[in-house]
């Protein structure tokens, strides 16, 4: 597919006045903690979504949007009259229309515009293609219409797009990562206070991200069920967020009914693992960080039950390579990608080796996302 075959000028007959982008993200550790008020540690991947934009001719309230990933068909809608799409192939337009819908609801002044979108972030891979689309698109609108929005508020509005328009009850991690994280440094975010800090990956290590080839979706049942289970656990413990309990509460948590007890245990121990991971990164200790990756995966598999056999196989194959410090499922789960911490200088070769072993054993078609570019 020649995705770059039509320029903005060729589609709309004039030049773009703004070009904005946002990266996809990979979460190093801190999974299913964001909607519990906990800690997360995502970083950016090199693949980005790029949005070129210009205002429409004066007085026109129409949005015209065209995507390189969808053959450059031009979709048109009226701002303020956004509607959810019914066909699966147009689902990406929900993120677009959701952004203008929420901005208008929040009182921002938008006029008509033309937009050309090109996403390099693979979809359904658990690497936040939707947040990268929302963030890059909202940034383009911010520049085009001079919206007064800082990067944190922008991320919060993108979460609202997911929650209130798309209907996915996702947390704040993905839009915050797409809005604020950089390649090579992780964003240590406290989702309760919204305080954040940049932390560097240890110098002796680098990252691999491999997509399992089994697609994941957030609007599915599993994610929302986990959220509901966390709410039930809070009710049983007499608290409002699982963030309010810590390691010393584990004996009390163990007395909850089995499923709730395991869900809460994952969140509590995962929060602790994020703190320990930050300490390991600051101490330049990839071995300890790798151990924490392994513990996190086990917890997601056994206690939170968001892994699937293909992902477990991929993690197992990765973990058995001598250059690998640790590996784990990343993102919401039920498919998607894994993140691997590996000895510096070996990522290109080791990633190909793991992908080949996994393809042979599973029959799936894995993709190495990192190291990689577009
Ligand atoms: C998805 C959601 C995030 C977060 C992760 C799990 O990626 O969008 O908000 O909850 O799952 O850590």
XYZ file of C-alpha atoms and ligand atoms in Angstrom, residues 25 27 29-36 40 126-128 130-131 159 162 168-175 216 218 223 227 266 270 300 304 328 330-333, ligand 1:
51
model
C 3.134 4.573 23.684
C 3.785 1.053 29.067
C 5.028 -1.185 33.996
C 1.956 -0.129 35.992
C -0.895 -1.903 34.263
C -4.564 -1.432 35.159
C -3.491 0.971 37.870
C -4.490 4.260 36.211
C -8.235 3.944 36.777
C -7.449 2.952 40.374
C 2.119 4.195 35.609
C -2.171 -2.147 22.485
C 0.151 0.771 21.667
C -2.431 3.548 21.880
C -6.443 5.794 19.350
C -4.855 8.142 21.922
C -9.747 10.748 27.903
C -12.942 7.940 24.912
C -14.435 3.082 26.233
C -13.912 3.526 29.993
C -10.140 3.939 29.630
C -7.921 5.703 32.159
C -5.643 8.737 31.793
C -2.382 6.892 31.046
C -2.573 6.677 27.245
C -3.439 10.296 26.414
C -6.922 -6.188 21.251
C -10.715 -1.627 24.684
C -11.585 -4.230 30.332
C -12.959 -1.919 36.228
C -2.629 -7.130 41.441
C 1.660 -3.409 40.683
C -1.444 -9.895 35.139
C -5.721 -9.913 37.011
C 5.717 -8.624 30.041
C 1.875 -4.239 27.914
C -1.374 -2.262 27.718
C -4.920 -3.382 28.446
C -4.330 -7.033 27.559
C -5.604 0.556 28.308
C -6.221 1.825 28.831
C -5.335 2.503 29.876
C -4.903 1.518 30.950
C -4.358 0.237 30.309
C -4.037 -0.819 31.323
O -4.465 0.834 27.558
O -6.447 2.717 27.770
O -6.021 3.595 30.442
O -5.944 1.261 31.840
O -5.280 -0.304 29.384
O -2.960 -0.423 32.089
